[in-house]
Short mmCIF file of C-alpha atoms and ligand atoms in Angstrom, two decimals:
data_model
loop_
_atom_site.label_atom_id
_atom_site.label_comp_id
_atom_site.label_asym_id
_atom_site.label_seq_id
_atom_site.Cartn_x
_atom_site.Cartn_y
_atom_site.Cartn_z
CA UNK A 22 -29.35 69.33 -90.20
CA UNK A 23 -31.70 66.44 -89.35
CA UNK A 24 -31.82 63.99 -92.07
CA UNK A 25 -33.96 61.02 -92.49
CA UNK A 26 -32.21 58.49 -94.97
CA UNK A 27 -35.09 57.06 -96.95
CA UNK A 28 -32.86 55.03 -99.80
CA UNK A 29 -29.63 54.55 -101.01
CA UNK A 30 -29.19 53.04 -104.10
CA UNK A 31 -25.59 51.37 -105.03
CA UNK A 32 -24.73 51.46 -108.42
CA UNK A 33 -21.42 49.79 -110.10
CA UNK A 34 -19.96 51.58 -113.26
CA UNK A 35 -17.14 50.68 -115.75
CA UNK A 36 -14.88 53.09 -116.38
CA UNK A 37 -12.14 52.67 -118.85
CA UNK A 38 -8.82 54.88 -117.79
CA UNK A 39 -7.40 56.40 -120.74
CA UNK A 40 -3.68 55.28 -119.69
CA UNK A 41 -3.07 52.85 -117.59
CA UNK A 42 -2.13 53.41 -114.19
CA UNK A 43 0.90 51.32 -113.02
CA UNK A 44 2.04 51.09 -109.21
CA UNK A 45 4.72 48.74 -107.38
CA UNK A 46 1.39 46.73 -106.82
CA UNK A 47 0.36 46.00 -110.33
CA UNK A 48 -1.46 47.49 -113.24
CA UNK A 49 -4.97 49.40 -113.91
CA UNK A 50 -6.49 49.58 -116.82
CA UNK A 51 -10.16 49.96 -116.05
CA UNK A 52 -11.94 51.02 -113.44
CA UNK A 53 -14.93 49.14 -111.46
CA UNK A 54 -16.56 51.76 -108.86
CA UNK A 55 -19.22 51.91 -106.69
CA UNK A 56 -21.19 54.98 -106.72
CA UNK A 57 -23.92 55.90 -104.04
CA UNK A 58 -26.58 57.48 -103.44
CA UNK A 59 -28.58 57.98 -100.59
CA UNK A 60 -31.78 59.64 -100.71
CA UNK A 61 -33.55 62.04 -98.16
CA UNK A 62 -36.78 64.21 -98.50
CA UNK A 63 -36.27 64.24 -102.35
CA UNK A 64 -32.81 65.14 -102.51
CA UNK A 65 -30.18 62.85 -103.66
CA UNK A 66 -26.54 62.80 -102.19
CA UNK A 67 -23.79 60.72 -104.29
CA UNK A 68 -20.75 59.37 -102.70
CA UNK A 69 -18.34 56.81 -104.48
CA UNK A 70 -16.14 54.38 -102.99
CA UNK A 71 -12.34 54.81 -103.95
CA UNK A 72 -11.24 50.77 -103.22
CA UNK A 73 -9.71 49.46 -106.01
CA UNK A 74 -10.42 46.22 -108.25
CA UNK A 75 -8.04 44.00 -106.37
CA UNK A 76 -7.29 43.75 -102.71
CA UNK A 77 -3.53 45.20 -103.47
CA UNK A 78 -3.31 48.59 -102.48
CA UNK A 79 -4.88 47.61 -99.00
CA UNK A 80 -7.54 44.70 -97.95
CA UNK A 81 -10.51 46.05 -99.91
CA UNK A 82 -11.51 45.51 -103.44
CA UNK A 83 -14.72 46.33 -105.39
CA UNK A 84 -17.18 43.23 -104.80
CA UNK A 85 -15.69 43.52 -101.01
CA UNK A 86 -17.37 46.60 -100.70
CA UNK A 87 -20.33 46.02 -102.17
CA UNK A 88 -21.29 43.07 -99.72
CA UNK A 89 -20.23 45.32 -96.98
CA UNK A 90 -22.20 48.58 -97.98
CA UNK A 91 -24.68 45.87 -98.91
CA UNK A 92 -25.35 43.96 -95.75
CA UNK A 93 -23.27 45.77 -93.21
CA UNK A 94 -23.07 49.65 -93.25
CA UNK A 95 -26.35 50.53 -94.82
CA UNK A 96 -29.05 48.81 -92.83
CA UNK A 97 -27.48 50.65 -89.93
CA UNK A 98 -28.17 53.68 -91.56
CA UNK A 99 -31.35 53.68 -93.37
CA UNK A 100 -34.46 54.32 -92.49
CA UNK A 101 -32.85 56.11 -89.67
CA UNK A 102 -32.99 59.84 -88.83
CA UNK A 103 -29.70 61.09 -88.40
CA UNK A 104 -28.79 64.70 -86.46
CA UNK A 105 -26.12 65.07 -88.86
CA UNK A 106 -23.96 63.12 -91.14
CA UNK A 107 -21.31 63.13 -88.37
CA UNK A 108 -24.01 60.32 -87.10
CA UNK A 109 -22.64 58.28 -89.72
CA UNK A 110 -19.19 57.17 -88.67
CA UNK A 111 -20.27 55.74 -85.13
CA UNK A 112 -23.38 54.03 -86.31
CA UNK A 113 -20.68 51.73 -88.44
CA UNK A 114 -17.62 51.75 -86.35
CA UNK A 115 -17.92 48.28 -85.04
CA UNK A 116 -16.85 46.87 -88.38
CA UNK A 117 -13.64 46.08 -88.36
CA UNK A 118 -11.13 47.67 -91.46
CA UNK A 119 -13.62 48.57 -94.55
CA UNK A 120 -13.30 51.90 -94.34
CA UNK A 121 -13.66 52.45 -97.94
CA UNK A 122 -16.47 50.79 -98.29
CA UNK A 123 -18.26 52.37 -95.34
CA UNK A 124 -16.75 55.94 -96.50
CA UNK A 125 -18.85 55.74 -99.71
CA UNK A 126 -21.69 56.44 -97.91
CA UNK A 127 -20.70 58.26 -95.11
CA UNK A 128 -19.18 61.04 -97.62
CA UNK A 129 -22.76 60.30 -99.70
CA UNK A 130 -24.20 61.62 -96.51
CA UNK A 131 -22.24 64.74 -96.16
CA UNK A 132 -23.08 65.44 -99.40
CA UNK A 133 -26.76 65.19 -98.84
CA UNK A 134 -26.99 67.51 -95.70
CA UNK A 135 -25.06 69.85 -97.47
CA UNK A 136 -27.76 69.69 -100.86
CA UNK A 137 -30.46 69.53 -97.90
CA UNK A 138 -29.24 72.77 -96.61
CA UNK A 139 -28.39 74.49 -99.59
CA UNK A 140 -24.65 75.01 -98.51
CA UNK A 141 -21.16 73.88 -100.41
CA UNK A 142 -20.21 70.36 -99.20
CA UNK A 143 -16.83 72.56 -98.04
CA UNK A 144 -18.41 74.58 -95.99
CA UNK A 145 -20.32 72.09 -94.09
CA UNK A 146 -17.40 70.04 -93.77
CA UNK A 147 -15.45 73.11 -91.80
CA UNK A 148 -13.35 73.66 -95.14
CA UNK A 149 -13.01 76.79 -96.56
CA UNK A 150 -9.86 78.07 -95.87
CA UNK A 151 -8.57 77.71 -99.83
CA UNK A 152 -10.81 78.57 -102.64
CA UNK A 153 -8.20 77.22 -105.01
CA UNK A 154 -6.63 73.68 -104.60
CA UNK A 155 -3.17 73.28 -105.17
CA UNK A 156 -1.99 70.52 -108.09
CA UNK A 157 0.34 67.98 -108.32
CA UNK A 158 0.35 64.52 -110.67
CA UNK A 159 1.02 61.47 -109.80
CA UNK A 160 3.11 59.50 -112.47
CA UNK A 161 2.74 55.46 -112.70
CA UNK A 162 5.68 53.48 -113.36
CA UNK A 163 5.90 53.41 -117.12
CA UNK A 164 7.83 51.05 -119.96
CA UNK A 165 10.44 52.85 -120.32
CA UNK A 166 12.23 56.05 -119.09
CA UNK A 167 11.55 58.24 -122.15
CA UNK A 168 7.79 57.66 -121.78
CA UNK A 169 7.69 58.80 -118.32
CA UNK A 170 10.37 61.44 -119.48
CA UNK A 171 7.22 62.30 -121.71
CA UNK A 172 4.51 62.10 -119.07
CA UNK A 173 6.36 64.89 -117.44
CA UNK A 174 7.00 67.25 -119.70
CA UNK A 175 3.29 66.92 -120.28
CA UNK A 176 2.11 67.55 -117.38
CA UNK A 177 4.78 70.15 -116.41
CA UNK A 178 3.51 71.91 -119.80
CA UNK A 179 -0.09 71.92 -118.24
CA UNK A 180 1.09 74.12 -115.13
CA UNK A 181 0.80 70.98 -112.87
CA UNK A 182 2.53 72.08 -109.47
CA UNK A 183 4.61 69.03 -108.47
CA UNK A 184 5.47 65.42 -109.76
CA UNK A 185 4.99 62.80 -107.92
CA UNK A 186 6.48 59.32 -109.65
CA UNK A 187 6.05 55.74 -108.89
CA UNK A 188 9.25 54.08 -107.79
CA UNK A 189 9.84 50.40 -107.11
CA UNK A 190 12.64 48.21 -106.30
CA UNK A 191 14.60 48.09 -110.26
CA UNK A 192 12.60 51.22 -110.85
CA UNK A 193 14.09 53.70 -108.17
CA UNK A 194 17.74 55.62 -108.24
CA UNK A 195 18.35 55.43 -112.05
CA UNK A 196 14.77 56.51 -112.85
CA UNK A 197 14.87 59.27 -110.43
CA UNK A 198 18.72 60.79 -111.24
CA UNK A 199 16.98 60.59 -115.02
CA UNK A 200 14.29 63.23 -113.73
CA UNK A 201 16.20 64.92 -111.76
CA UNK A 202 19.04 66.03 -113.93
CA UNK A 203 16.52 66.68 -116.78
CA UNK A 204 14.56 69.17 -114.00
CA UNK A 205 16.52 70.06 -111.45
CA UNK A 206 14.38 72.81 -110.07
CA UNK A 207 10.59 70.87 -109.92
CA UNK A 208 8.76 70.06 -107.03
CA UNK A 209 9.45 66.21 -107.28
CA UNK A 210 8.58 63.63 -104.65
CA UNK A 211 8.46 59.53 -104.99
CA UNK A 212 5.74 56.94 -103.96
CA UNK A 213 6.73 53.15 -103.13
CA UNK A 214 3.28 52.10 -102.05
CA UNK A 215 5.00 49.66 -99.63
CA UNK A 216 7.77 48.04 -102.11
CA UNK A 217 10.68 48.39 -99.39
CA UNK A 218 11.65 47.12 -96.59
CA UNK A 219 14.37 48.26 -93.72
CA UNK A 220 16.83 46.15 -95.53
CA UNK A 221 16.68 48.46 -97.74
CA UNK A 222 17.43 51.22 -96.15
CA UNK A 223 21.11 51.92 -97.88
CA UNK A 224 18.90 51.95 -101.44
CA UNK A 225 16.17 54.49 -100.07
CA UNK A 226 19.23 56.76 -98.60
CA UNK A 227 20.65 56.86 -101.78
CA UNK A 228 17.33 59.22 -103.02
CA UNK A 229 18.65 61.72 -100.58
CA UNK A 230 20.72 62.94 -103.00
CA UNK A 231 17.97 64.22 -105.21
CA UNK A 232 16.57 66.40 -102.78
CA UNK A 233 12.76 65.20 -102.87
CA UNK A 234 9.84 66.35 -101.55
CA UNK A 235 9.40 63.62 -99.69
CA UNK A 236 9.25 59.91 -100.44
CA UNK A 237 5.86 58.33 -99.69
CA UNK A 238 4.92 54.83 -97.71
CA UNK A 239 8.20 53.10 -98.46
CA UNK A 240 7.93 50.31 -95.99
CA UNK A 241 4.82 48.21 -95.44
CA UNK A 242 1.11 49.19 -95.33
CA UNK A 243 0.99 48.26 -91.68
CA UNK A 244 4.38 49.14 -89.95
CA UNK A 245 5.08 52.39 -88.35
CA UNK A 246 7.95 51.70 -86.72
CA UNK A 247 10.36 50.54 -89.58
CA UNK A 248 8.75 53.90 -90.94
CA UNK A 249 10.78 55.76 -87.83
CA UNK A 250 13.90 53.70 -88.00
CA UNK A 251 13.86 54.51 -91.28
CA UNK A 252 13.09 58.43 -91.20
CA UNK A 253 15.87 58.46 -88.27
CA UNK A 254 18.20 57.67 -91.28
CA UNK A 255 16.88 59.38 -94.41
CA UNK A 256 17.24 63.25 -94.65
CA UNK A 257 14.30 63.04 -96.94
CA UNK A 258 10.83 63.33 -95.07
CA UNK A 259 8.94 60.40 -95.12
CA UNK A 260 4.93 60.33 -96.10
CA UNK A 261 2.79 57.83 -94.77
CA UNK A 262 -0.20 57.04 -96.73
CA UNK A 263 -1.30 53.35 -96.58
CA UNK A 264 -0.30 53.40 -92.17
CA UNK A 265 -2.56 56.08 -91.56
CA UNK A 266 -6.29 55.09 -90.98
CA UNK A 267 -7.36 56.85 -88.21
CA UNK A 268 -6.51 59.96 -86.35
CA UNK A 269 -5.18 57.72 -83.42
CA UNK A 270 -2.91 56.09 -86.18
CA UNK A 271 -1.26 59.77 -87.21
CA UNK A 272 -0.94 60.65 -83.74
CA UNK A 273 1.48 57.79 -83.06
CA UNK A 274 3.02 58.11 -86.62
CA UNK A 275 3.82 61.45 -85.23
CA UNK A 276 4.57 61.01 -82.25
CA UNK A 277 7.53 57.79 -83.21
CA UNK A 278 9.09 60.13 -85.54
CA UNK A 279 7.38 58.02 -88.42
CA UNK A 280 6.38 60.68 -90.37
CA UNK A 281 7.26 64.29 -91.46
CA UNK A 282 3.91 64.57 -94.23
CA UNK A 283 0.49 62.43 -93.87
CA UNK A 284 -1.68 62.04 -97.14
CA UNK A 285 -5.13 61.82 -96.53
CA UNK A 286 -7.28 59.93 -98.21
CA UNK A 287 -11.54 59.73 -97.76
CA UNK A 288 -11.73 56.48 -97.96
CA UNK A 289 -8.85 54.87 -96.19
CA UNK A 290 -9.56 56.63 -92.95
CA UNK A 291 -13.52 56.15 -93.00
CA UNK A 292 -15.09 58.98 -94.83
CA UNK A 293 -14.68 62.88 -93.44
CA UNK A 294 -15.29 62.97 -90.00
CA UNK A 295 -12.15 61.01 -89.72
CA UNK A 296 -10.25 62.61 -92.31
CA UNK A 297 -11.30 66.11 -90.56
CA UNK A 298 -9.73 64.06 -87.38
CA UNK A 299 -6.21 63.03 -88.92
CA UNK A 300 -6.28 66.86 -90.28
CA UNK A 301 -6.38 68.29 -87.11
CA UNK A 302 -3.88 66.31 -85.53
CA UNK A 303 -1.57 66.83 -87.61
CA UNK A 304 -1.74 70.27 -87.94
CA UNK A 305 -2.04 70.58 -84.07
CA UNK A 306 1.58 68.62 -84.61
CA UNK A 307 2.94 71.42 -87.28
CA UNK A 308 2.69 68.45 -90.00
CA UNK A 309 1.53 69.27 -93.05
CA UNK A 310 -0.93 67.11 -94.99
CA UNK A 311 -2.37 67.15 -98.64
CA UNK A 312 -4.80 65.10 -100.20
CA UNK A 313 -3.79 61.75 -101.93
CA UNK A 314 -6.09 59.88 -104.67
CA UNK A 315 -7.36 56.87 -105.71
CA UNK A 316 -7.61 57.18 -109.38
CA UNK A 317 -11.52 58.82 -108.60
CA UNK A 318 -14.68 59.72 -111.02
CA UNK A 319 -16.12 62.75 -110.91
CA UNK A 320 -17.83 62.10 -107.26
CA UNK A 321 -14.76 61.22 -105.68
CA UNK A 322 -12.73 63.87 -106.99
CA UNK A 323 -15.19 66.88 -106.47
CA UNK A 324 -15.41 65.30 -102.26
CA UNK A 325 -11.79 65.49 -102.28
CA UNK A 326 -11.73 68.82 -103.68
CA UNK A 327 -13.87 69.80 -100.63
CA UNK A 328 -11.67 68.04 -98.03
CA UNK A 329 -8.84 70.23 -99.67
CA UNK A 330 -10.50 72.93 -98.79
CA UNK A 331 -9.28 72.94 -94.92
CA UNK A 332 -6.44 74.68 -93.68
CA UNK A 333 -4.03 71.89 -93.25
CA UNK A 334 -3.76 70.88 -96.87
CA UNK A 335 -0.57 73.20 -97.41
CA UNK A 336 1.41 71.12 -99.73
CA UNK A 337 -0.31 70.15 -103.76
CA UNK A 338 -2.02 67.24 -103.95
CA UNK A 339 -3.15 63.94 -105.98
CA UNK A 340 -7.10 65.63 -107.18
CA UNK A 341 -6.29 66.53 -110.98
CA UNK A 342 -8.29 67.07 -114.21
CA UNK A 343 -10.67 64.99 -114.93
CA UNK A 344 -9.35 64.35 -118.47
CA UNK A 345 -5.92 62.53 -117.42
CA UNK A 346 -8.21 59.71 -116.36
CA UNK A 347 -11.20 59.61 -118.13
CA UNK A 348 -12.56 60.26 -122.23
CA UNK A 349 -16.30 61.59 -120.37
CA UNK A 350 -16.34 62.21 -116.24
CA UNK A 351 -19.66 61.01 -114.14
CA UNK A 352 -19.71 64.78 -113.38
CA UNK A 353 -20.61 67.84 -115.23
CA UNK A 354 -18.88 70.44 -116.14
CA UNK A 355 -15.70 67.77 -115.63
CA UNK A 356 -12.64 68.80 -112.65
CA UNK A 357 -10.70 71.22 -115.07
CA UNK A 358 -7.58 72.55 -113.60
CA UNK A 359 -6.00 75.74 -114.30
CA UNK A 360 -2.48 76.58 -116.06
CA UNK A 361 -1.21 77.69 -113.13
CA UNK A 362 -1.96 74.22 -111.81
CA UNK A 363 -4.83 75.29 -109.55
CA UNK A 364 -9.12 73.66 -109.04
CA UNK A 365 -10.92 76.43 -108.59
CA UNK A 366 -13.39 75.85 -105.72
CA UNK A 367 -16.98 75.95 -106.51
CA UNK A 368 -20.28 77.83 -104.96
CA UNK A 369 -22.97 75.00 -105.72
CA UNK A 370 -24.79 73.18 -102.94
CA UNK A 371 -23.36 69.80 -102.21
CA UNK A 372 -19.89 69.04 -104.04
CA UNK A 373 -20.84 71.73 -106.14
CA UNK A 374 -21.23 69.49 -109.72
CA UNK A 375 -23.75 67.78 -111.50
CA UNK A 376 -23.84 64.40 -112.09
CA UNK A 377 -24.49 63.06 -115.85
CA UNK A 378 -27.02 60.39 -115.15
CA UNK A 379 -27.82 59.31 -118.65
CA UNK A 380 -24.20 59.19 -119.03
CA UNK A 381 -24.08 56.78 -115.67
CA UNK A 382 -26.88 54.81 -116.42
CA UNK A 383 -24.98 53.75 -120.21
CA UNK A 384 -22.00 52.61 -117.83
CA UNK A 385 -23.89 51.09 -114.94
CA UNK A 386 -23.52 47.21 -114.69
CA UNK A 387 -25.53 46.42 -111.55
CA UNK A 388 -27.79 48.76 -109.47
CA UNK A 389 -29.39 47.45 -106.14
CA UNK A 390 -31.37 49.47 -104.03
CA UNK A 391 -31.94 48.96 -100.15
CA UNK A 392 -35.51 50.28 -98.48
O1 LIG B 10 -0.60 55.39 -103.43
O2 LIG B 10 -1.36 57.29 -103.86
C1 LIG B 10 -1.34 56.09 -104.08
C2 LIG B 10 -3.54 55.25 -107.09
C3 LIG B 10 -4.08 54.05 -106.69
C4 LIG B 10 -3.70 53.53 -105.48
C5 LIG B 10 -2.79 54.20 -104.67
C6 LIG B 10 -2.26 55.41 -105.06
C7 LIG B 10 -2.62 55.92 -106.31
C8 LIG B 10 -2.06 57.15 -106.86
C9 LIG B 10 -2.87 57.85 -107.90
O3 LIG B 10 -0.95 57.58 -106.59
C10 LIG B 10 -3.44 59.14 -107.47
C11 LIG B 10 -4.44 59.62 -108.48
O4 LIG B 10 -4.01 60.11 -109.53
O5 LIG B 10 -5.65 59.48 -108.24
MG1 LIG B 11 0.46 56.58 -102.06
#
């Protein structure tokens, strides 16, 4: 589907969570995100960049992004007339890291051919294979063990599918035995977001014993071989989210032993073509994957719920109900999810939701358009 990019407009919104969101890597109380939009022939496509406020969770923050969608990734893209929004990806590859930044549009542009040709984003993306999305939570680190004691049963109560909690060195083997012994039959699993180290392997063994899921990215956001030293020790499999950027990254994840699960996330591997990429190799490898978050508005959550849609995504992931994060979504109706823990799928062109642009406009603090 040819498609000639006329405009995209960058807009940055405030978004207030309605708890805060705690990792290993420090707290979140309110969100700053990019949303874009890229115009073609009329038709608007809306992508949103998932980077966070601080350059924490990996090198890219907010204002980074802007300056990079700014005067980087979109003048190689507008004006142009792309084939398809698989053009996308190549015509920014030569920047180095950014991926989230340059994944706001690219997934913008997916969306746009698919509202260009009338056809669900998942369908265009190769997705289809699930017209429900499996649920899980994931649970920040919280003040005390009865609150997140609380979270749970909340969220267990809702018909959400799996846990997934927060652990970090002083928050770890106590926290989890507490969880454990209350549920001993959930589908639990534990995220470090790169709080260990291999000199900690003895502490991370110890979680064996609880029999988890899995335990996600203990060991830094850049090393995939402690990651196999360390999964030759644990019985537990080992995640990698933060490692994997590209498909070439999972492949020798895979191949070390690094990894027994990859989360995929748009934005930290570069938008969908890439994600579709990492997807296929591991599921070439008989490793499954599922689809991580990044604390996402409306946009970001209904491309995710797309992305879910392919084959690979076996296991429940991060993409819950809108209302856990936000008093009003970007998006209308808002992601609901069902007591059985499920997101129904939707039929609309594009991402299949509306966005609420009086409700963006009231939350937009700086809009800058390019062409
Ligand atoms: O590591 O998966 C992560 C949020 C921000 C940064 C990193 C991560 C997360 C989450 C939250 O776990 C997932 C979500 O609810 O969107
Ligand atoms: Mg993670």
């Amino acid at each position: 589907m040819e498609i000639r990019v006329e405009r995209v407009i960058l807009r940055l919104v405030r978004m207030p969570l309605v708890h805060f969101f705690e990792t290993s890597f420090g707290r979140t109380t309110e969100r700053k995100i990019i949303l874009v939009e890229a115009v073609a022939g009329g038709v608007s496509g809306w992508g949103e960049v998932t980077a966070g406020e601080n350059p924490f969770y990996n090198e890219e923050w907010t204002e980074s992004a802007w300056m990079i969608l700014r005067d980087y990734a979109i003048p190689r893209i507008q004006g142009r007339t792309l084939q398809s929004a698989a053009d996308a990806a190549p015509l920014t590859g030569h920047i180095r890291g950014h991926r989230m930044a340059c994944a706001g549009l690219e997934v913008a542009l997916w969306d746009l051919e698919a509202r260009l040709a009338g056809e669900p984003l998942w369908k265009r993306i190769g997705g289809g294979a699930h017209k429900e999305i499996s649920c899980g939570v994931s649970i920040g680190i919280q003040n005390s063990v009865e609150q997140l004691l609380g979270k749970i049963e909340t969220e267990l109560a809702a018909g959400y599918q799996r846990i997934k909690m927060k652990i970090k060195p002083g928050w770890d083997v106590d926290v989890v035995r507490a969880v454990r012994e209350r549920w001993p039959g959930i589908k639990l699993m534990a995220d470090a977001n790169s709080a260990y180290t291999l000199a900690d392997a003895e502490r991370l063994k110890r979680l064996d014993e609880f029999y988890l899921m899995m335990i996600e990215q203990p060991l830094a956001h850049d090393d995939i071989i402690d990651h196999a030293e360390l999964q030759r020790r644990l019985d537990t499999p080992i995640c990698l989210d933060e490692c994997i950027r590209t498909a070439h990254h999972a492949e020798q994840a895979i191949r070390l032993g690094a990894c027994r699960i990859i989360n995929i996330k748009l934005g930290r591997v570069g938008g969908f073509a890439e994600a579709r990429r990492v997807h296929d190799v591991a599921q070439a490898a008989g490793v499954p994957v599922w689809c991580g978050g990044m604390l996402e508005a409306g946009v970001g959550r209904a491309h995710n719920i797309a992305l879910s849609t392919l084959p690979n995504f076996v296991l429940p992931g991060d993409v819950s109900a809108s209302k856990r994060y936000w008093s009003r979504d970007v998006i209308v109706p808002p992601v609901e999810v069902t007591q059985q823990g499920t997101i129904q799928v939707r039929e609309g062109a594009g991402f299949g939701y509306e966005l609420d642009l009086d409700f963006i406009r009231s939350i937009t603090v700086r809009e800058e358009a390019a062409g």
